[in-house]
């Protein structure tokens, strides 16, 4: 998971990747599949590996690695509670204060 400082570092790479795909499609009348093969996601993937040490191969997965998108840590087991509205921890079953 990326904290907000790490997210601030990688977001420009993700945004540039998405904009490059969009521009390529508009300029060439290309299908999404063709635009994705152009390698526009490589800088974002490299930055993610630099930040985390993990070699991600799917740039879309990085969009879901922002820590603030998920709930707090479970006070019982320390794992992510998944969402701020979850009624229990999916890992250990600990009930939250959410009604």
JSON list of C-alpha atoms in Angstrom, two decimals:
[
{"chain": "A", "resi": 1, "resn": "UNK", "atom": "CA", "xyz": [0.00, 0.00, 0.00]},
{"chain": "A", "resi": 2, "resn": "UNK", "atom": "CA", "xyz": [1.18, 3.49, -0.80]},
{"chain": "A", "resi": 3, "resn": "UNK", "atom": "CA", "xyz": [0.96, 6.21, 1.82]},
{"chain": "A", "resi": 4, "resn": "UNK", "atom": "CA", "xyz": [-0.02, 9.73, 0.75]},
{"chain": "A", "resi": 5, "resn": "UNK", "atom": "CA", "xyz": [3.59, 10.84, 0.21]},
{"chain": "A", "resi": 6, "resn": "UNK", "atom": "CA", "xyz": [4.27, 7.86, -2.04]},
{"chain": "A", "resi": 7, "resn": "UNK", "atom": "CA", "xyz": [0.95, 8.43, -3.82]},
{"chain": "A", "resi": 8, "resn": "UNK", "atom": "CA", "xyz": [1.97, 12.03, -4.51]},
{"chain": "A", "resi": 9, "resn": "UNK", "atom": "CA", "xyz": [5.15, 10.70, -6.13]},
{"chain": "A", "resi": 10, "resn": "UNK", "atom": "CA", "xyz": [3.51, 8.09, -8.33]},
{"chain": "A", "resi": 11, "resn": "UNK", "atom": "CA", "xyz": [0.29, 9.89, -9.30]},
{"chain": "A", "resi": 12, "resn": "UNK", "atom": "CA", "xyz": [1.93, 12.07, -12.00]},
{"chain": "A", "resi": 13, "resn": "UNK", "atom": "CA", "xyz": [3.26, 8.88, -13.64]},
{"chain": "A", "resi": 14, "resn": "UNK", "atom": "CA", "xyz": [-0.17, 7.22, -13.54]},
{"chain": "A", "resi": 15, "resn": "UNK", "atom": "CA", "xyz": [-1.86, 10.33, -14.86]},
{"chain": "A", "resi": 16, "resn": "UNK", "atom": "CA", "xyz": [0.69, 10.70, -17.68]},
{"chain": "A", "resi": 17, "resn": "UNK", "atom": "CA", "xyz": [0.16, 7.06, -18.64]},
{"chain": "A", "resi": 18, "resn": "UNK", "atom": "CA", "xyz": [-3.62, 7.50, -18.84]},
{"chain": "A", "resi": 19, "resn": "UNK", "atom": "CA", "xyz": [-3.30, 10.74, -20.80]},
{"chain": "A", "resi": 20, "resn": "UNK", "atom": "CA", "xyz": [-0.82, 9.17, -23.23]},
{"chain": "A", "resi": 21, "resn": "UNK", "atom": "CA", "xyz": [-3.14, 6.25, -23.93]},
{"chain": "A", "resi": 22, "resn": "UNK", "atom": "CA", "xyz": [-6.04, 8.63, -24.49]},
{"chain": "A", "resi": 23, "resn": "UNK", "atom": "CA", "xyz": [-4.00, 10.87, -26.83]},
{"chain": "A", "resi": 24, "resn": "UNK", "atom": "CA", "xyz": [-2.67, 7.91, -28.79]},
{"chain": "A", "resi": 25, "resn": "UNK", "atom": "CA", "xyz": [-6.18, 6.60, -29.33]},
{"chain": "A", "resi": 26, "resn": "UNK", "atom": "CA", "xyz": [-7.43, 9.99, -30.50]},
{"chain": "A", "resi": 27, "resn": "UNK", "atom": "CA", "xyz": [-4.47, 10.62, -32.83]},
{"chain": "A", "resi": 28, "resn": "UNK", "atom": "CA", "xyz": [-4.44, 7.15, -34.39]},
{"chain": "A", "resi": 29, "resn": "UNK", "atom": "CA", "xyz": [-8.07, 6.10, -34.12]},
{"chain": "A", "resi": 30, "resn": "UNK", "atom": "CA", "xyz": [-6.75, 3.08, -32.24]},
{"chain": "A", "resi": 31, "resn": "UNK", "atom": "CA", "xyz": [-8.54, 0.58, -30.07]},
{"chain": "A", "resi": 32, "resn": "UNK", "atom": "CA", "xyz": [-7.68, 0.56, -26.38]},
{"chain": "A", "resi": 33, "resn": "UNK", "atom": "CA", "xyz": [-5.84, -2.76, -26.72]},
{"chain": "A", "resi": 34, "resn": "UNK", "atom": "CA", "xyz": [-3.47, -1.29, -29.32]},
{"chain": "A", "resi": 35, "resn": "UNK", "atom": "CA", "xyz": [-2.84, 1.87, -27.29]},
{"chain": "A", "resi": 36, "resn": "UNK", "atom": "CA", "xyz": [-2.01, -0.16, -24.20]},
{"chain": "A", "resi": 37, "resn": "UNK", "atom": "CA", "xyz": [0.67, -2.06, -26.14]},
{"chain": "A", "resi": 38, "resn": "UNK", "atom": "CA", "xyz": [2.61, 1.17, -26.73]},
{"chain": "A", "resi": 39, "resn": "UNK", "atom": "CA", "xyz": [4.37, 1.00, -23.34]},
{"chain": "A", "resi": 40, "resn": "UNK", "atom": "CA", "xyz": [2.99, 4.21, -21.89]},
{"chain": "A", "resi": 41, "resn": "UNK", "atom": "CA", "xyz": [2.65, 2.49, -18.51]},
{"chain": "A", "resi": 42, "resn": "UNK", "atom": "CA", "xyz": [6.35, 1.58, -18.11]},
{"chain": "A", "resi": 43, "resn": "UNK", "atom": "CA", "xyz": [7.40, 4.73, -16.20]},
{"chain": "A", "resi": 44, "resn": "UNK", "atom": "CA", "xyz": [4.55, 4.25, -13.69]},
{"chain": "A", "resi": 45, "resn": "UNK", "atom": "CA", "xyz": [5.40, 0.57, -13.25]},
{"chain": "A", "resi": 46, "resn": "UNK", "atom": "CA", "xyz": [9.09, 1.41, -12.72]},
{"chain": "A", "resi": 47, "resn": "UNK", "atom": "CA", "xyz": [8.24, 4.11, -10.17]},
{"chain": "A", "resi": 48, "resn": "UNK", "atom": "CA", "xyz": [5.99, 1.69, -8.28]},
{"chain": "A", "resi": 49, "resn": "UNK", "atom": "CA", "xyz": [8.81, -0.85, -8.14]},
{"chain": "A", "resi": 50, "resn": "UNK", "atom": "CA", "xyz": [11.20, 1.86, -6.95]},
{"chain": "A", "resi": 51, "resn": "UNK", "atom": "CA", "xyz": [8.81, 2.84, -4.15]},
{"chain": "A", "resi": 52, "resn": "UNK", "atom": "CA", "xyz": [7.72, -0.62, -3.04]},
{"chain": "A", "resi": 53, "resn": "UNK", "atom": "CA", "xyz": [10.29, -3.13, -4.27]},
{"chain": "A", "resi": 54, "resn": "UNK", "atom": "CA", "xyz": [7.45, -5.06, -5.94]},
{"chain": "A", "resi": 55, "resn": "UNK", "atom": "CA", "xyz": [7.48, -5.54, -9.72]},
{"chain": "A", "resi": 56, "resn": "UNK", "atom": "CA", "xyz": [3.86, -4.89, -10.67]},
{"chain": "A", "resi": 57, "resn": "UNK", "atom": "CA", "xyz": [2.94, -5.75, -14.26]},
{"chain": "A", "resi": 58, "resn": "UNK", "atom": "CA", "xyz": [-0.53, -4.20, -14.41]},
{"chain": "A", "resi": 59, "resn": "UNK", "atom": "CA", "xyz": [-0.60, -0.41, -14.14]},
{"chain": "A", "resi": 60, "resn": "UNK", "atom": "CA", "xyz": [-4.32, -0.50, -13.32]},
{"chain": "A", "resi": 61, "resn": "UNK", "atom": "CA", "xyz": [-3.59, -2.41, -10.11]},
{"chain": "A", "resi": 62, "resn": "UNK", "atom": "CA", "xyz": [-1.54, 0.52, -8.83]},
{"chain": "A", "resi": 63, "resn": "UNK", "atom": "CA", "xyz": [-4.64, 2.72, -8.72]},
{"chain": "A", "resi": 64, "resn": "UNK", "atom": "CA", "xyz": [-5.94, 0.41, -5.95]},
{"chain": "A", "resi": 65, "resn": "UNK", "atom": "CA", "xyz": [-2.77, 0.51, -3.83]},
{"chain": "A", "resi": 66, "resn": "UNK", "atom": "CA", "xyz": [-3.50, 3.88, -2.18]},
{"chain": "A", "resi": 67, "resn": "UNK", "atom": "CA", "xyz": [-3.71, 3.31, 1.58]},
{"chain": "A", "resi": 68, "resn": "UNK", "atom": "CA", "xyz": [-6.23, 6.11, 2.17]},
{"chain": "A", "resi": 69, "resn": "UNK", "atom": "CA", "xyz": [-8.83, 4.31, 0.03]},
{"chain": "A", "resi": 70, "resn": "UNK", "atom": "CA", "xyz": [-9.25, 1.73, 2.78]},
{"chain": "A", "resi": 71, "resn": "UNK", "atom": "CA", "xyz": [-10.41, 1.78, 6.36]},
{"chain": "A", "resi": 72, "resn": "UNK", "atom": "CA", "xyz": [-8.31, 1.93, 9.49]},
{"chain": "A", "resi": 73, "resn": "UNK", "atom": "CA", "xyz": [-6.18, -0.87, 10.87]},
{"chain": "A", "resi": 74, "resn": "UNK", "atom": "CA", "xyz": [-8.11, -3.41, 12.93]},
{"chain": "A", "resi": 75, "resn": "UNK", "atom": "CA", "xyz": [-7.45, -2.83, 16.66]},
{"chain": "A", "resi": 76, "resn": "UNK", "atom": "CA", "xyz": [-7.53, -6.61, 17.16]},
{"chain": "A", "resi": 77, "resn": "UNK", "atom": "CA", "xyz": [-5.27, -8.00, 14.39]},
{"chain": "A", "resi": 78, "resn": "UNK", "atom": "CA", "xyz": [-3.74, -4.90, 12.78]},
{"chain": "A", "resi": 79, "resn": "UNK", "atom": "CA", "xyz": [-4.89, -5.77, 9.23]},
{"chain": "A", "resi": 80, "resn": "UNK", "atom": "CA", "xyz": [-6.78, -3.29, 7.05]},
{"chain": "A", "resi": 81, "resn": "UNK", "atom": "CA", "xyz": [-10.50, -3.18, 7.77]},
{"chain": "A", "resi": 82, "resn": "UNK", "atom": "CA", "xyz": [-10.98, -2.69, 3.99]},
{"chain": "A", "resi": 83, "resn": "UNK", "atom": "CA", "xyz": [-13.40, 0.28, 4.09]},
{"chain": "A", "resi": 84, "resn": "UNK", "atom": "CA", "xyz": [-14.26, 2.98, 6.58]},
{"chain": "A", "resi": 85, "resn": "UNK", "atom": "CA", "xyz": [-17.85, 1.66, 6.60]},
{"chain": "A", "resi": 86, "resn": "UNK", "atom": "CA", "xyz": [-17.08, -2.01, 7.28]},
{"chain": "A", "resi": 87, "resn": "UNK", "atom": "CA", "xyz": [-18.93, -3.53, 10.22]},
{"chain": "A", "resi": 88, "resn": "UNK", "atom": "CA", "xyz": [-16.22, -6.08, 10.94]},
{"chain": "A", "resi": 89, "resn": "UNK", "atom": "CA", "xyz": [-12.66, -6.97, 10.03]},
{"chain": "A", "resi": 90, "resn": "UNK", "atom": "CA", "xyz": [-12.61, -9.43, 7.15]},
{"chain": "A", "resi": 91, "resn": "UNK", "atom": "CA", "xyz": [-9.41, -10.96, 8.50]},
{"chain": "A", "resi": 92, "resn": "UNK", "atom": "CA", "xyz": [-10.35, -11.74, 12.12]},
{"chain": "A", "resi": 93, "resn": "UNK", "atom": "CA", "xyz": [-14.04, -10.88, 12.42]},
{"chain": "A", "resi": 94, "resn": "UNK", "atom": "CA", "xyz": [-13.55, -8.14, 15.04]},
{"chain": "A", "resi": 95, "resn": "UNK", "atom": "CA", "xyz": [-16.63, -5.89, 15.09]},
{"chain": "A", "resi": 96, "resn": "UNK", "atom": "CA", "xyz": [-16.16, -2.19, 14.39]},
{"chain": "A", "resi": 97, "resn": "UNK", "atom": "CA", "xyz": [-18.05, 0.81, 15.74]},
{"chain": "A", "resi": 98, "resn": "UNK", "atom": "CA", "xyz": [-19.84, 1.38, 12.40]},
{"chain": "A", "resi": 99, "resn": "UNK", "atom": "CA", "xyz": [-23.61, 1.01, 12.65]}
]
